[in-house]
GROMACS .gro file of N, CA and C in nm:
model
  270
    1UNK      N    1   2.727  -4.502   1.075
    1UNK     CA    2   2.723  -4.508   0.930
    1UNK      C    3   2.705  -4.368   0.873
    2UNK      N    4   2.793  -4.331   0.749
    2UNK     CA    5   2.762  -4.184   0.689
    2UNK      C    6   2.671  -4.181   0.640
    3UNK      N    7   2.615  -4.072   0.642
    3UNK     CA    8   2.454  -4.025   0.576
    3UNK      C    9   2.521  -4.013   0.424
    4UNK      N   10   2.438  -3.970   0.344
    4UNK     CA   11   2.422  -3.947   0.217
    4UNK      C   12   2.507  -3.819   0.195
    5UNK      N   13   2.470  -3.735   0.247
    5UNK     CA   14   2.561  -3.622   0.224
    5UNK      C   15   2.714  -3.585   0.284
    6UNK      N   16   2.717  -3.665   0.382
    6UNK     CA   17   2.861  -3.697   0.439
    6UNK      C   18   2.912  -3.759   0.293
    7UNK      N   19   2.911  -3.865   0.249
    7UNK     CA   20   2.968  -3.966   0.151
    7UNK      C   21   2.974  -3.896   0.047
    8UNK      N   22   2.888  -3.810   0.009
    8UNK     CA   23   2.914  -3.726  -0.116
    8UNK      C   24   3.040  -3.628  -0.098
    9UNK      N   25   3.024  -3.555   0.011
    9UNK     CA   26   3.164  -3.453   0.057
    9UNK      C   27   3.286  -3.545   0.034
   10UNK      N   28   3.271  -3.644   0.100
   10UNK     CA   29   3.374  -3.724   0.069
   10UNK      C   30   3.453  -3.732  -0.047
   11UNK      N   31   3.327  -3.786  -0.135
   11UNK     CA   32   3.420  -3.839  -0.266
   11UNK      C   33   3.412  -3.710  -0.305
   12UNK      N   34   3.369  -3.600  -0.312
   12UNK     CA   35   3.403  -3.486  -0.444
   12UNK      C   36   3.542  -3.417  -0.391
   13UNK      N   37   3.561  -3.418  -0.214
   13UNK     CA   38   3.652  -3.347  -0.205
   13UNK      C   39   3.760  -3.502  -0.185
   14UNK      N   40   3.770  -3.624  -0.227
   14UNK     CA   41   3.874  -3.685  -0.271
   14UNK      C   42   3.902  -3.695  -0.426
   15UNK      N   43   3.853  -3.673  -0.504
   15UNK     CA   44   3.826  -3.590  -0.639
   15UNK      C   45   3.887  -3.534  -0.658
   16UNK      N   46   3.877  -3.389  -0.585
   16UNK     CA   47   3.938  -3.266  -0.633
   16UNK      C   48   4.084  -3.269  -0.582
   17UNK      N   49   4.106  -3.355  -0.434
   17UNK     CA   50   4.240  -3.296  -0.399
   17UNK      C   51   4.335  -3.392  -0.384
   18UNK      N   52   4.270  -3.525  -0.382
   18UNK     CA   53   4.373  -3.651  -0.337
   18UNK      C   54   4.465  -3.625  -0.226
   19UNK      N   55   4.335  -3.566  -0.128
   19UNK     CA   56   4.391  -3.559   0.003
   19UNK      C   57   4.447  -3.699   0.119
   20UNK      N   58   4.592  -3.655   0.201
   20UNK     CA   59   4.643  -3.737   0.281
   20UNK      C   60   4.607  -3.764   0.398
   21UNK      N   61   4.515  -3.687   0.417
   21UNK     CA   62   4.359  -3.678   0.541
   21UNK      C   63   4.283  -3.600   0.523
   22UNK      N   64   4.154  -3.690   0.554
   22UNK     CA   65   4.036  -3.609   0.534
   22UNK      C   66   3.948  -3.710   0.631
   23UNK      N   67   3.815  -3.623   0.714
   23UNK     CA   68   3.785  -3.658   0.816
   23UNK      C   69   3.665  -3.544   0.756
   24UNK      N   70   3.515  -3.605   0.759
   24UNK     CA   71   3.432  -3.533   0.709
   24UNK      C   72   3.317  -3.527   0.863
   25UNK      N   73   3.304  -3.485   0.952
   25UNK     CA   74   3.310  -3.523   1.053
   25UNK      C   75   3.162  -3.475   1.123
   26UNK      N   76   3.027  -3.530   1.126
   26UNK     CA   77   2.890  -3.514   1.119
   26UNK      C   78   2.871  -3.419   1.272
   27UNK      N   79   2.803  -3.283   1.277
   27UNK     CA   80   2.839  -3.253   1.428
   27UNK      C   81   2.680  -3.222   1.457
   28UNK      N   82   2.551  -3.252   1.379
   28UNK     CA   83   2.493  -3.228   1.326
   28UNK      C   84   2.386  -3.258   1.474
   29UNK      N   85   2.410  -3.383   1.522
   29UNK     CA   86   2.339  -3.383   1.675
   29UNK      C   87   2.360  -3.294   1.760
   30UNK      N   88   2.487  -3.250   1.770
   30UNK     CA   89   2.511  -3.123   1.852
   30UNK      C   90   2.380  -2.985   1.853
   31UNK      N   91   2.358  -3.012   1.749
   31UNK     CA   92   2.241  -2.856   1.709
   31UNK      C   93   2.148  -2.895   1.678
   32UNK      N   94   2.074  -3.008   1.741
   32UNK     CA   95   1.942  -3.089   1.753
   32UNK      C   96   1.848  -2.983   1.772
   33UNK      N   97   1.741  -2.872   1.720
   33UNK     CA   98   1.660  -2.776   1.769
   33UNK      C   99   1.740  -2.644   1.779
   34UNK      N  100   1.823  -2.667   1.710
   34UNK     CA  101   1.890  -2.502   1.660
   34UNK      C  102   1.813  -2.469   1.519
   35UNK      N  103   1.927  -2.341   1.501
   35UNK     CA  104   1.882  -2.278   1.420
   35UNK      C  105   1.936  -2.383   1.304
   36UNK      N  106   1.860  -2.356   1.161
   36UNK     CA  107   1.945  -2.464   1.080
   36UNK      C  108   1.936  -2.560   1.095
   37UNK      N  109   1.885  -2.632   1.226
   37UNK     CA  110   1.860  -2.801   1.177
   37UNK      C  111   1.719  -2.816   1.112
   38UNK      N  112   1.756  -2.880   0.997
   38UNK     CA  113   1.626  -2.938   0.911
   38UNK      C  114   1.573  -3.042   0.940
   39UNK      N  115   1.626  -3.152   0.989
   39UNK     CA  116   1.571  -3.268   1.103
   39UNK      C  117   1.623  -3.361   1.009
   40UNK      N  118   1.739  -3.325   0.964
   40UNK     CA  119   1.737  -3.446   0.874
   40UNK      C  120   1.871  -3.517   0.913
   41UNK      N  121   1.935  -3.480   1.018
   41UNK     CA  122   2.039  -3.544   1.078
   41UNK      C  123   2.205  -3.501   0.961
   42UNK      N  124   2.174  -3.412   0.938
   42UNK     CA  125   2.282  -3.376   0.837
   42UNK      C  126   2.323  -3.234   0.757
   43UNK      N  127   2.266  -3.175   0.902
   43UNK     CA  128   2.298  -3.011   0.852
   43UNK      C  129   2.412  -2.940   0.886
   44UNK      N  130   2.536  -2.991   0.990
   44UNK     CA  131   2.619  -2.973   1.047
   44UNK      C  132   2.770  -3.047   1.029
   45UNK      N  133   2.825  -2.960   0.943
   45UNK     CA  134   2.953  -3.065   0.969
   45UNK      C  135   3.111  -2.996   0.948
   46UNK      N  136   3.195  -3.093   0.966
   46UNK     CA  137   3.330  -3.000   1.031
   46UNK      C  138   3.409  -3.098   0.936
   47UNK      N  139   3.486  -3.023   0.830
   47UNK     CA  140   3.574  -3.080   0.723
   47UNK      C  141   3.742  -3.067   0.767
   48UNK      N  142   3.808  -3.209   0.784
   48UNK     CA  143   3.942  -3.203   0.829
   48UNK      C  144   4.013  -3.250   0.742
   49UNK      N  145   4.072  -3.156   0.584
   49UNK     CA  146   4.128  -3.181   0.527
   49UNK      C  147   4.290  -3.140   0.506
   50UNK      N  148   4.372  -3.262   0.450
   50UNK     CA  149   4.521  -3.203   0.434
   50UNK      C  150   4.509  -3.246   0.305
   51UNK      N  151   4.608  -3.180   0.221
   51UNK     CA  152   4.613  -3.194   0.050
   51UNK      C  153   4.734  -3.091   0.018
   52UNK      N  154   4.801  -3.152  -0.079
   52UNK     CA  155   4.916  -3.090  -0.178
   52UNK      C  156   4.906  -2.972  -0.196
   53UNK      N  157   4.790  -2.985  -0.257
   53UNK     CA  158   4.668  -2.839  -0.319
   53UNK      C  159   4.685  -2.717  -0.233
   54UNK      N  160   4.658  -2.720  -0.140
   54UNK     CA  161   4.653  -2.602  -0.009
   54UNK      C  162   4.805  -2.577   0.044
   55UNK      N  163   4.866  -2.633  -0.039
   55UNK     CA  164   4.992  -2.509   0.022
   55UNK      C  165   5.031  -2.391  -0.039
   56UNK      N  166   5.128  -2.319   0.039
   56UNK     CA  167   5.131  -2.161  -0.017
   56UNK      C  168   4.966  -2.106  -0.008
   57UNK      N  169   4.889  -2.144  -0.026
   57UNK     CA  170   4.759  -2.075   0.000
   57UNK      C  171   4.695  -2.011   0.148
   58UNK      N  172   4.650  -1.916   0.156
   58UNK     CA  173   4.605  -1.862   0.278
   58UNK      C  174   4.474  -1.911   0.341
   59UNK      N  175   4.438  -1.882   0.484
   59UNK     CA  176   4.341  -1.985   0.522
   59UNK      C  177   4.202  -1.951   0.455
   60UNK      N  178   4.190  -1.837   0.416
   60UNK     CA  179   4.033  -1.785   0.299
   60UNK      C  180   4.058  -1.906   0.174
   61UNK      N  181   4.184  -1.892   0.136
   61UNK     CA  182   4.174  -1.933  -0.021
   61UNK      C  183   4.128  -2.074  -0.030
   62UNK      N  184   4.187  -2.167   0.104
   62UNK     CA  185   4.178  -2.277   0.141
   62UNK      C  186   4.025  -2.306   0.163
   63UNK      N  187   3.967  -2.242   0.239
   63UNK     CA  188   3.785  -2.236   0.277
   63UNK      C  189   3.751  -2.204   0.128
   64UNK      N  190   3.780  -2.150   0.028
   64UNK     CA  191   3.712  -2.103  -0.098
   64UNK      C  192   3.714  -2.229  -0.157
   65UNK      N  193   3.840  -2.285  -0.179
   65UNK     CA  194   3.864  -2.396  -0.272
   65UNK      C  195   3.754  -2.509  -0.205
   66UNK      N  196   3.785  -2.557  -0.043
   66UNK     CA  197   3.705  -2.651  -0.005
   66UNK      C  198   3.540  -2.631  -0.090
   67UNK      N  199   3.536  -2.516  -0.026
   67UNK     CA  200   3.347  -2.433  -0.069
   67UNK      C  201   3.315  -2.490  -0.195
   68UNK      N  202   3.399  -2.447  -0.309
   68UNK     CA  203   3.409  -2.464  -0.452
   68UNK      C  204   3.389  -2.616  -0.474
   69UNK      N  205   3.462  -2.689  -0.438
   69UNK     CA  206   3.476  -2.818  -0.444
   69UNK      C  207   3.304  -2.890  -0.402
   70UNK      N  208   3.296  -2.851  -0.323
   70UNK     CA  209   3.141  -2.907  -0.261
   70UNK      C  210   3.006  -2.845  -0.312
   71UNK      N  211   3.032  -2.717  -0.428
   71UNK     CA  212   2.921  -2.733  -0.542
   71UNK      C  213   2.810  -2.675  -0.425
   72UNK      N  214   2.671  -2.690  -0.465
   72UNK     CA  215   2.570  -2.633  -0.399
   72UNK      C  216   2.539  -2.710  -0.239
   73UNK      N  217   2.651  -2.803  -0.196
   73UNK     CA  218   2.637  -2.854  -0.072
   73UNK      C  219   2.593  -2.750   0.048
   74UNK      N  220   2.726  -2.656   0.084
   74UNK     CA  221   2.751  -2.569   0.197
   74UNK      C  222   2.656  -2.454   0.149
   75UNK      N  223   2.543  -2.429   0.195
   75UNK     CA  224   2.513  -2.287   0.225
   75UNK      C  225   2.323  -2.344   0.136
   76UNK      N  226   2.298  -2.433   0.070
   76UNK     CA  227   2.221  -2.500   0.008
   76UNK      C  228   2.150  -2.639   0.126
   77UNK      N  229   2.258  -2.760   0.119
   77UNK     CA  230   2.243  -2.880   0.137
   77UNK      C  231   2.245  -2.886   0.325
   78UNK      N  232   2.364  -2.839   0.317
   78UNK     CA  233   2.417  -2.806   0.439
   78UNK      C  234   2.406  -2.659   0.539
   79UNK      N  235   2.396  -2.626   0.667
   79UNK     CA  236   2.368  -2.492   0.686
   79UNK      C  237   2.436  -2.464   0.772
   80UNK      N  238   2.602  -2.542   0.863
   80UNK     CA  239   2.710  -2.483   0.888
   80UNK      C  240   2.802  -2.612   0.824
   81UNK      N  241   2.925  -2.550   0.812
   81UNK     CA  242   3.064  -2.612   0.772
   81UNK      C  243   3.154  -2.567   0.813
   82UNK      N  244   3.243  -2.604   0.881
   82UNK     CA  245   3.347  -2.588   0.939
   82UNK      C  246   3.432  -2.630   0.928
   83UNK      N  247   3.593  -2.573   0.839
   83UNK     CA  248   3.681  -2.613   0.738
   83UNK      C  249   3.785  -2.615   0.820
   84UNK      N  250   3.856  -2.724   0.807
   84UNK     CA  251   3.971  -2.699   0.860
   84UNK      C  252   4.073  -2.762   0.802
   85UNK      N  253   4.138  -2.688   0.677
   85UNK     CA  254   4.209  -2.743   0.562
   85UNK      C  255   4.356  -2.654   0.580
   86UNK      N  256   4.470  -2.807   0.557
   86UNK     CA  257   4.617  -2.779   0.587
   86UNK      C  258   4.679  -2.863   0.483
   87UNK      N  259   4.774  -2.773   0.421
   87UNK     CA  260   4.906  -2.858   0.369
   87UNK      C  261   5.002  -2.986   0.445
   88UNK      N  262   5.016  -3.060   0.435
   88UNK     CA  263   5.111  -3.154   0.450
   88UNK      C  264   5.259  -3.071   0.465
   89UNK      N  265   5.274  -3.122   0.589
   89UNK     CA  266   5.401  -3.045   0.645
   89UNK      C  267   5.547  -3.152   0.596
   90UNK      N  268   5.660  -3.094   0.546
   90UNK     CA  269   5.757  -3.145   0.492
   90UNK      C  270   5.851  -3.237   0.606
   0.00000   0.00000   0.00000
């Protein structure tokens, strides 16, 4: 089941892009007693988005827009993210 902050990524970045995949993807057990885990089971996660939006754009502009989109989540809520955002291939 998604945590709270998974489900939020969700809907803001189906919001912004009316993406044709998206896969918000919790990696957050992986770094159980790392640096950055807050213990709250939701500090880690890996964004697999495709959208209209991100084409012609370069892979920074793509990580900016995602960033943008998710508001004080990444770098606040969250303490890694890992973007991995593509245009829909023709």
């Amino acid at each position: 089941m998604a945590g709270k902050v998974q489900q939020e990524m969700e809907a803001l970045l189906t919001e912004a892009f009316e993406p044709t995949r998206l896969e918000v993807i919790n990696d957050s057990a992986k770094h159980h007693g790392h640096s950055g885990d807050d213990g709250s089971g939701e500090s880690h996660f890996t964004i697999v988005i495709e959208a209209a939006a991100f084409a012609e754009k370069s892979r920074l502009e793509r990580q900016r827009m995602v960033n943008k989109a998710l508001g004080d989540i990444p770098g606040e809520r969250v303490h890694a993210l890992a973007i991995q955002a593509s245009a829909p291939t023709p």
